[in-house]
């Protein structure tokens, strides 16, 4: 309805009211109301269609389906693989270290025995028995040292090789980070369809916070052991 | 300090248990035993003559803080020294552990020297 039409109707309405023609006045009011309502309905209809199109578009976006169907379950498997790899590497490294520690203890003890044999031994006046005992200890120790050096070499190389998980797991985790970014973008779009703004909120707090991550965790987290000690000593520990 | 004392290491990650076990071995404590959470640890403590407990906080089943509370409320175990070794470093959590009666609190990642220092401190205090 144009402005002129509305103005004409308004004049008619005033005239009807002045003449006391109640029924005619009511009819004009009805016409005006209907015109207002139909505009409102048109607007609601337009918004509904837009919302519908936006949601359809979102659902038809193949990327979303792909994310839900393939990539997220895939990422879960990849991350589990990272957990397995780190576990396996830690086991190998620890195995190598435990054997190396025991070899170093054994070597130290044996060196101590040789030193004990040498203690107070005068090379010029040593008895053949003393010399024979020292030679036997030395022979046994050099044999052990040679054998231990070989074993240490093997075990340390194993520990070295076990670190390759870092490269592999780093690559896998970077792929998953990319996926998380994709999902984040889609979620932002979904939020914008619903007409809300994305605001930086307070992150959810779980019962356990787990290891602190630099740059993310702050607030009531204590930075290191010294802070923990200070807090405990302030509590009378 | 009795180097032969019986120690229980409670952590759900076997790697962490092995690290702690090796550090303790290096410090001269060889009588160590392991449990993977509080549910496993508690019956072991109740039936064995343990003298010291080192526990993680975040574990499935029974957590370290629940284990600590269970130890303090058990008349047989209430005096047992408990050292918490955990990645949880929130002020509230440390206060909660202190109020529950923890004897020491080490945050991961930690060093052998820190672990040694806390163990010595705990036993000095227990002896005093």
CSV table of C-alpha atoms in Angstrom, one decimal:
chain,number,residue,atom,x,y,z
A,1,UNK,CA,0.0,0.0,0.0
A,2,UNK,CA,1.4,3.4,-1.0
A,3,UNK,CA,1.7,6.4,1.2
A,4,UNK,CA,-1.0,8.2,-0.8
A,5,UNK,CA,-3.4,5.3,-0.4
A,6,UNK,CA,-2.7,5.3,3.3
A,7,UNK,CA,-3.2,9.1,3.5
A,8,UNK,CA,-6.5,8.8,1.6
A,9,UNK,CA,-7.7,6.0,3.9
A,10,UNK,CA,-6.7,8.1,7.0
A,11,UNK,CA,-8.7,11.1,5.7
A,12,UNK,CA,-11.8,8.8,5.1
A,13,UNK,CA,-11.3,7.4,8.6
A,14,UNK,CA,-11.3,10.9,10.1
A,15,UNK,CA,-14.4,11.9,8.1
A,16,UNK,CA,-16.3,8.7,9.1
A,17,UNK,CA,-15.4,9.3,12.8
A,18,UNK,CA,-16.6,13.0,12.6
A,19,UNK,CA,-19.9,11.9,10.9
A,20,UNK,CA,-20.3,9.1,13.5
A,21,UNK,CA,-20.3,6.3,10.9
A,22,UNK,CA,-18.8,3.7,13.3
A,23,UNK,CA,-19.2,0.7,10.9
A,24,UNK,CA,-17.4,2.4,8.0
A,25,UNK,CA,-14.6,3.7,10.4
A,26,UNK,CA,-14.1,0.1,11.7
A,27,UNK,CA,-13.8,-1.2,8.1
A,28,UNK,CA,-11.1,1.4,7.3
A,29,UNK,CA,-9.2,0.4,10.4
A,30,UNK,CA,-9.4,-3.2,9.3
A,31,UNK,CA,-8.0,-2.4,5.9
A,32,UNK,CA,-5.1,-0.5,7.4
A,33,UNK,CA,-4.3,-3.3,9.9
A,34,UNK,CA,-4.4,-6.0,7.3
A,35,UNK,CA,-1.9,-4.0,5.1
A,36,UNK,CA,0.4,-3.7,8.2
A,37,UNK,CA,0.1,-7.5,9.0
A,38,UNK,CA,0.8,-8.6,5.4
A,39,UNK,CA,4.0,-6.6,5.4
A,40,UNK,CA,5.0,-8.2,8.7
A,41,UNK,CA,4.2,-11.7,7.3
A,42,UNK,CA,6.2,-10.9,4.2
A,43,UNK,CA,9.2,-9.9,6.3
A,44,UNK,CA,8.9,-13.0,8.5
A,45,UNK,CA,8.6,-15.1,5.3
A,46,UNK,CA,11.8,-13.6,3.9
A,47,UNK,CA,13.7,-14.2,7.1
A,48,UNK,CA,12.5,-17.8,7.3
A,49,UNK,CA,13.6,-18.4,3.7
A,50,UNK,CA,17.0,-16.9,4.3
A,51,UNK,CA,17.5,-19.0,7.4
A,52,UNK,CA,16.4,-22.1,5.6
A,53,UNK,CA,18.8,-21.4,2.7
A,54,UNK,CA,21.6,-20.7,5.1
A,55,UNK,CA,21.0,-24.0,6.9
A,56,UNK,CA,20.6,-25.9,3.7
A,57,UNK,CA,23.8,-24.4,2.4
A,58,UNK,CA,25.6,-25.4,5.6
A,59,UNK,CA,24.3,-28.9,5.4
A,60,UNK,CA,25.1,-29.2,1.7
A,61,UNK,CA,28.6,-28.0,2.3
A,62,UNK,CA,30.4,-31.3,1.5
A,63,UNK,CA,33.2,-30.3,3.9
A,64,UNK,CA,31.0,-30.6,6.9
A,65,UNK,CA,29.8,-34.1,6.0
A,66,UNK,CA,33.4,-35.1,5.3
A,67,UNK,CA,34.5,-33.7,8.6
A,68,UNK,CA,31.9,-35.6,10.5
A,69,UNK,CA,32.0,-38.8,8.6
A,70,UNK,CA,35.7,-39.3,7.9
A,71,UNK,CA,38.1,-36.8,9.3
A,72,UNK,CA,37.1,-36.6,12.9
A,73,UNK,CA,37.1,-40.4,13.4
A,74,UNK,CA,40.3,-40.5,11.4
A,75,UNK,CA,41.9,-37.9,13.7
A,76,UNK,CA,40.9,-39.9,16.7
A,77,UNK,CA,42.7,-42.9,15.3
A,78,UNK,CA,45.7,-40.8,14.4
A,79,UNK,CA,45.9,-39.3,17.9
A,80,UNK,CA,45.6,-42.8,19.4
A,81,UNK,CA,48.4,-43.9,17.2
A,82,UNK,CA,50.5,-41.0,18.6
A,83,UNK,CA,49.8,-42.2,22.1
A,84,UNK,CA,50.8,-45.7,21.1
A,85,UNK,CA,54.0,-44.4,19.5
A,86,UNK,CA,55.0,-42.3,22.4
A,87,UNK,CA,54.4,-45.2,24.8
A,88,UNK,CA,56.4,-47.6,22.6
A,89,UNK,CA,59.2,-45.1,22.4
A,90,UNK,CA,59.2,-44.5,26.1
A,91,UNK,CA,59.3,-48.2,26.8
A,92,UNK,CA,62.3,-48.8,24.4
A,93,UNK,CA,64.2,-45.8,25.8
A,94,UNK,CA,63.5,-46.8,29.4
A,95,UNK,CA,64.6,-50.4,28.6
A,96,UNK,CA,67.8,-49.1,27.1
A,97,UNK,CA,68.4,-46.7,30.0
A,98,UNK,CA,67.7,-49.3,32.7
A,99,UNK,CA,70.3,-51.7,31.2
A,100,UNK,CA,72.8,-48.9,30.7
A,101,UNK,CA,72.4,-47.8,34.3
A,102,UNK,CA,73.0,-51.3,35.5
A,103,UNK,CA,76.1,-51.7,33.2
A,104,UNK,CA,77.5,-48.4,34.5
A,105,UNK,CA,76.9,-49.6,38.1
A,106,UNK,CA,78.7,-52.9,37.4
A,107,UNK,CA,81.6,-51.1,35.7
A,108,UNK,CA,82.0,-48.8,38.6
A,109,UNK,CA,82.0,-51.7,41.1
A,110,UNK,CA,84.6,-53.6,39.1
A,111,UNK,CA,86.8,-50.5,38.8
A,112,UNK,CA,86.6,-50.1,42.6
A,113,UNK,CA,87.8,-53.8,42.9
A,114,UNK,CA,90.8,-53.1,40.7
A,115,UNK,CA,91.6,-49.9,42.6
A,116,UNK,CA,91.4,-52.0,45.8
A,117,UNK,CA,94.0,-54.5,44.4
A,118,UNK,CA,96.3,-51.6,43.6
A,119,UNK,CA,95.9,-50.0,47.0
A,120,UNK,CA,99.2,-50.1,48.8
A,121,UNK,CA,100.8,-52.3,46.1
A,122,UNK,CA,104.4,-51.4,45.5
A,123,UNK,CA,105.3,-52.6,42.0
A,124,UNK,CA,108.9,-53.1,43.0
A,125,UNK,CA,108.3,-55.3,46.0
A,126,UNK,CA,105.0,-57.0,45.0
A,127,UNK,CA,104.8,-60.7,45.5
A,128,UNK,CA,104.1,-62.8,42.4
A,129,UNK,CA,100.7,-63.7,44.0
A,130,UNK,CA,99.8,-60.1,44.3
A,131,UNK,CA,100.8,-59.3,40.8
A,132,UNK,CA,98.9,-62.4,39.5
A,133,UNK,CA,95.8,-61.3,41.4
A,134,UNK,CA,96.0,-57.7,39.9
A,135,UNK,CA,96.6,-59.1,36.4
A,136,UNK,CA,93.6,-61.4,36.8
A,137,UNK,CA,91.4,-58.5,38.0
A,138,UNK,CA,92.6,-56.3,35.1
A,139,UNK,CA,92.0,-59.0,32.6
A,140,UNK,CA,88.5,-59.5,33.9
A,141,UNK,CA,87.8,-55.8,34.0
A,142,UNK,CA,89.0,-55.1,30.5
A,143,UNK,CA,86.9,-58.0,29.2
A,144,UNK,CA,83.9,-56.6,31.0
A,145,UNK,CA,84.7,-53.0,29.9
A,146,UNK,CA,84.9,-54.2,26.2
A,147,UNK,CA,81.7,-56.1,26.5
A,148,UNK,CA,79.9,-53.3,28.3
A,149,UNK,CA,81.0,-50.8,25.8
A,150,UNK,CA,79.5,-52.9,23.0
A,151,UNK,CA,76.2,-53.3,24.9
A,152,UNK,CA,76.1,-49.7,25.8
A,153,UNK,CA,76.6,-48.7,22.2
A,154,UNK,CA,73.8,-51.0,21.1
A,155,UNK,CA,71.4,-49.8,23.8
A,156,UNK,CA,72.2,-46.1,23.3
A,157,UNK,CA,71.6,-46.5,19.6
A,158,UNK,CA,68.3,-48.1,20.4
A,159,UNK,CA,67.4,-45.1,22.6
A,160,UNK,CA,68.5,-42.8,19.8
A,161,UNK,CA,66.3,-44.5,17.2
A,162,UNK,CA,63.4,-44.6,19.6
A,163,UNK,CA,63.2,-40.8,19.3
A,164,UNK,CA,62.0,-40.9,15.7
A,165,UNK,CA,58.5,-40.9,17.1
A,166,UNK,CA,58.9,-37.2,17.6
A,167,UNK,CA,59.0,-36.5,13.9
A,168,UNK,CA,56.2,-38.8,13.0
A,169,UNK,CA,53.9,-37.8,15.9
A,170,UNK,CA,54.7,-34.1,15.2
A,171,UNK,CA,53.5,-34.5,11.6
A,172,UNK,CA,50.3,-36.3,12.7
A,173,UNK,CA,49.5,-33.7,15.3
A,174,UNK,CA,50.0,-30.9,12.8
A,175,UNK,CA,47.4,-32.5,10.5
A,176,UNK,CA,45.0,-32.8,13.4
A,177,UNK,CA,45.6,-29.1,14.3
A,178,UNK,CA,44.6,-28.2,10.8
A,179,UNK,CA,41.4,-30.3,11.1
A,180,UNK,CA,40.6,-28.5,14.4
A,181,UNK,CA,41.0,-25.2,12.6
A,182,UNK,CA,38.6,-26.3,9.9
A,183,UNK,CA,36.0,-27.5,12.5
A,184,UNK,CA,36.4,-24.2,14.3
A,185,UNK,CA,35.7,-22.2,11.1
A,186,UNK,CA,32.5,-24.3,10.4
A,187,UNK,CA,31.3,-23.8,14.0
A,188,UNK,CA,31.8,-20.0,13.7
A,189,UNK,CA,29.7,-20.1,10.5
A,190,UNK,CA,27.0,-22.1,12.3
A,191,UNK,CA,27.0,-19.6,15.2
A,192,UNK,CA,26.7,-16.7,12.7
A,193,UNK,CA,23.7,-18.4,11.0
A,194,UNK,CA,21.9,-18.5,14.3
A,195,UNK,CA,22.5,-14.8,14.4
A,196,UNK,CA,24.7,-14.7,17.5
A,197,UNK,CA,28.1,-13.2,17.7
A,198,UNK,CA,31.1,-15.2,18.6
A,199,UNK,CA,32.5,-13.7,21.7
A,200,UNK,CA,35.6,-14.7,23.6
A,201,UNK,CA,34.1,-16.4,26.6
A,202,UNK,CA,35.5,-18.0,29.7
A,203,UNK,CA,36.9,-21.4,28.8
A,204,UNK,CA,35.2,-24.4,30.5
A,205,UNK,CA,36.9,-25.6,33.6
A,206,UNK,CA,37.3,-29.3,34.1
A,207,UNK,CA,37.8,-31.0,37.4
A,208,UNK,CA,41.4,-31.8,36.3
A,209,UNK,CA,43.4,-29.4,34.4
A,210,UNK,CA,46.3,-31.7,33.5
A,211,UNK,CA,49.7,-30.5,32.5
A,212,UNK,CA,50.2,-26.8,32.2
A,213,UNK,CA,50.6,-25.6,28.6
A,214,UNK,CA,52.7,-22.4,28.1
A,215,UNK,CA,50.7,-19.6,26.6
A,216,UNK,CA,47.3,-21.2,27.4
A,217,UNK,CA,47.3,-21.9,31.1
A,218,UNK,CA,47.7,-19.1,33.5
A,219,UNK,CA,45.5,-17.6,36.2
A,220,UNK,CA,45.4,-19.7,39.3
A,221,UNK,CA,48.1,-22.1,38.0
A,222,UNK,CA,51.4,-22.1,39.8
A,223,UNK,CA,54.4,-21.7,37.5
A,224,UNK,CA,56.8,-24.2,39.0
A,225,UNK,CA,58.0,-26.2,42.0
A,226,UNK,CA,59.3,-23.1,43.8
A,227,UNK,CA,55.8,-21.5,43.6
A,228,UNK,CA,54.3,-24.7,44.9
A,229,UNK,CA,56.8,-24.8,47.8
A,230,UNK,CA,56.1,-21.2,48.6
A,231,UNK,CA,52.3,-21.8,48.7
A,232,UNK,CA,52.8,-24.9,50.9
A,233,UNK,CA,55.2,-23.1,53.3
A,234,UNK,CA,52.7,-20.2,53.6
A,235,UNK,CA,50.2,-22.9,54.8
A,236,UNK,CA,52.7,-24.0,57.5
A,237,UNK,CA,54.4,-26.9,55.6
B,1,UNK,CA,66.5,-43.1,56.7
B,2,UNK,CA,65.9,-46.8,56.0
B,3,UNK,CA,66.8,-47.4,52.4
B,4,UNK,CA,65.0,-50.7,52.4
B,5,UNK,CA,61.7,-49.2,53.3
B,6,UNK,CA,58.7,-50.5,51.3
B,7,UNK,CA,57.5,-47.9,48.8
B,8,UNK,CA,54.3,-47.9,46.7
B,9,UNK,CA,54.4,-46.0,43.4
B,10,UNK,CA,50.8,-45.2,42.1
B,11,UNK,CA,50.5,-43.9,38.6
B,12,UNK,CA,48.3,-44.9,35.6
B,13,UNK,CA,51.2,-44.4,33.2
B,14,UNK,CA,53.7,-47.2,33.3
B,15,UNK,CA,56.3,-44.8,31.9
B,16,UNK,CA,56.0,-42.5,34.9
B,17,UNK,CA,56.1,-45.5,37.3
B,18,UNK,CA,59.3,-46.7,35.7
B,19,UNK,CA,60.9,-43.2,35.8
B,20,UNK,CA,60.0,-42.8,39.5
B,21,UNK,CA,61.2,-46.4,40.2
B,22,UNK,CA,64.5,-45.7,38.5
B,23,UNK,CA,65.0,-42.4,40.3
B,24,UNK,CA,64.3,-44.1,43.6
B,25,UNK,CA,66.7,-46.9,42.7
B,26,UNK,CA,69.4,-44.3,42.0
B,27,UNK,CA,68.7,-42.8,45.4
B,28,UNK,CA,69.2,-46.2,47.0
B,29,UNK,CA,65.5,-47.3,47.5
B,30,UNK,CA,65.1,-50.6,45.8
B,31,UNK,CA,62.0,-52.0,47.7
B,32,UNK,CA,59.5,-50.4,45.4
B,33,UNK,CA,56.1,-51.7,44.3
B,34,UNK,CA,53.6,-50.4,41.7
B,35,UNK,CA,49.9,-49.8,41.4
B,36,UNK,CA,48.0,-48.2,38.5
B,37,UNK,CA,45.4,-46.3,40.4
B,38,UNK,CA,43.9,-45.8,43.9
B,39,UNK,CA,41.5,-48.7,43.6
B,40,UNK,CA,44.5,-51.1,43.1
B,41,UNK,CA,46.7,-49.2,45.6
B,42,UNK,CA,44.4,-49.1,48.6
B,43,UNK,CA,44.1,-52.9,49.2
B,44,UNK,CA,47.8,-53.2,48.7
B,45,UNK,CA,48.5,-50.6,51.3
B,46,UNK,CA,45.9,-52.2,53.7
B,47,UNK,CA,47.5,-55.7,53.4
B,48,UNK,CA,51.1,-54.8,53.1
B,49,UNK,CA,53.6,-53.0,55.4
B,50,UNK,CA,54.2,-50.0,53.2
B,51,UNK,CA,56.2,-47.1,54.7
B,52,UNK,CA,55.8,-44.6,52.0
B,53,UNK,CA,53.5,-43.8,49.1
B,54,UNK,CA,54.2,-41.7,45.9
B,55,UNK,CA,51.0,-41.0,44.0
B,56,UNK,CA,49.8,-39.2,40.9
B,57,UNK,CA,46.6,-37.2,41.1
B,58,UNK,CA,44.8,-37.7,37.8
B,59,UNK,CA,44.0,-41.5,37.4
B,60,UNK,CA,41.0,-43.4,36.2
B,61,UNK,CA,39.1,-45.3,38.9
B,62,UNK,CA,40.3,-43.8,42.1
B,63,UNK,CA,42.2,-40.6,41.9
B,64,UNK,CA,45.3,-39.7,43.9
B,65,UNK,CA,43.4,-37.2,46.1
B,66,UNK,CA,40.7,-39.8,46.9
B,67,UNK,CA,43.4,-42.3,47.7
B,68,UNK,CA,45.0,-39.7,50.0
B,69,UNK,CA,41.7,-39.1,51.8
B,70,UNK,CA,41.1,-42.8,52.1
B,71,UNK,CA,44.6,-43.3,53.6
B,72,UNK,CA,44.0,-40.5,56.1
B,73,UNK,CA,40.6,-41.9,57.2
B,74,UNK,CA,41.9,-45.4,57.7
B,75,UNK,CA,43.1,-45.9,61.3
B,76,UNK,CA,45.8,-48.4,60.2
B,77,UNK,CA,47.2,-46.1,57.4
B,78,UNK,CA,46.5,-42.6,58.7
B,79,UNK,CA,50.2,-41.9,59.6
B,80,UNK,CA,51.5,-43.2,56.2
B,81,UNK,CA,53.6,-40.5,54.5
B,82,UNK,CA,52.2,-39.6,51.1
B,83,UNK,CA,54.1,-37.6,48.4
B,84,UNK,CA,52.0,-36.4,45.5
B,85,UNK,CA,53.8,-36.2,42.1
B,86,UNK,CA,51.5,-34.7,39.6
B,87,UNK,CA,51.0,-32.4,36.6
B,88,UNK,CA,48.1,-30.7,38.5
B,89,UNK,CA,49.4,-27.3,39.4
B,90,UNK,CA,46.3,-25.3,40.3
B,91,UNK,CA,46.5,-23.4,43.5
B,92,UNK,CA,43.1,-24.8,44.6
B,93,UNK,CA,44.3,-28.3,44.0
B,94,UNK,CA,47.5,-27.9,46.0
B,95,UNK,CA,45.5,-26.4,48.8
B,96,UNK,CA,43.0,-29.3,48.7
B,97,UNK,CA,45.9,-31.8,48.9
B,98,UNK,CA,47.5,-29.9,51.7
B,99,UNK,CA,44.2,-29.8,53.6
B,100,UNK,CA,43.7,-33.5,53.0
B,101,UNK,CA,47.0,-34.2,54.7
B,102,UNK,CA,49.6,-34.7,51.9
B,103,UNK,CA,53.2,-34.7,53.1
B,104,UNK,CA,54.8,-33.3,50.0
B,105,UNK,CA,53.8,-32.0,46.5
B,106,UNK,CA,56.0,-32.3,43.5
B,107,UNK,CA,54.8,-30.9,40.1
B,108,UNK,CA,55.7,-32.6,36.9
B,109,UNK,CA,58.0,-32.2,35.1
B,110,UNK,CA,60.3,-32.7,38.0
B,111,UNK,CA,64.0,-33.5,38.6
B,112,UNK,CA,65.7,-36.3,40.5
B,113,UNK,CA,67.0,-33.7,42.9
B,114,UNK,CA,63.5,-32.4,43.7
B,115,UNK,CA,62.2,-35.8,44.4
B,116,UNK,CA,65.2,-36.6,46.7
B,117,UNK,CA,64.8,-33.3,48.5
B,118,UNK,CA,61.1,-33.9,49.2
B,119,UNK,CA,61.6,-37.5,50.3
B,120,UNK,CA,64.4,-36.4,52.7
B,121,UNK,CA,62.2,-33.5,54.0
B,122,UNK,CA,59.2,-35.8,54.6
B,123,UNK,CA,61.3,-38.3,56.6
B,124,UNK,CA,63.0,-35.6,58.6
B,125,UNK,CA,59.7,-34.3,59.6
B,126,UNK,CA,58.3,-37.7,60.3
B,127,UNK,CA,61.3,-38.5,62.6
B,128,UNK,CA,61.1,-35.1,64.3
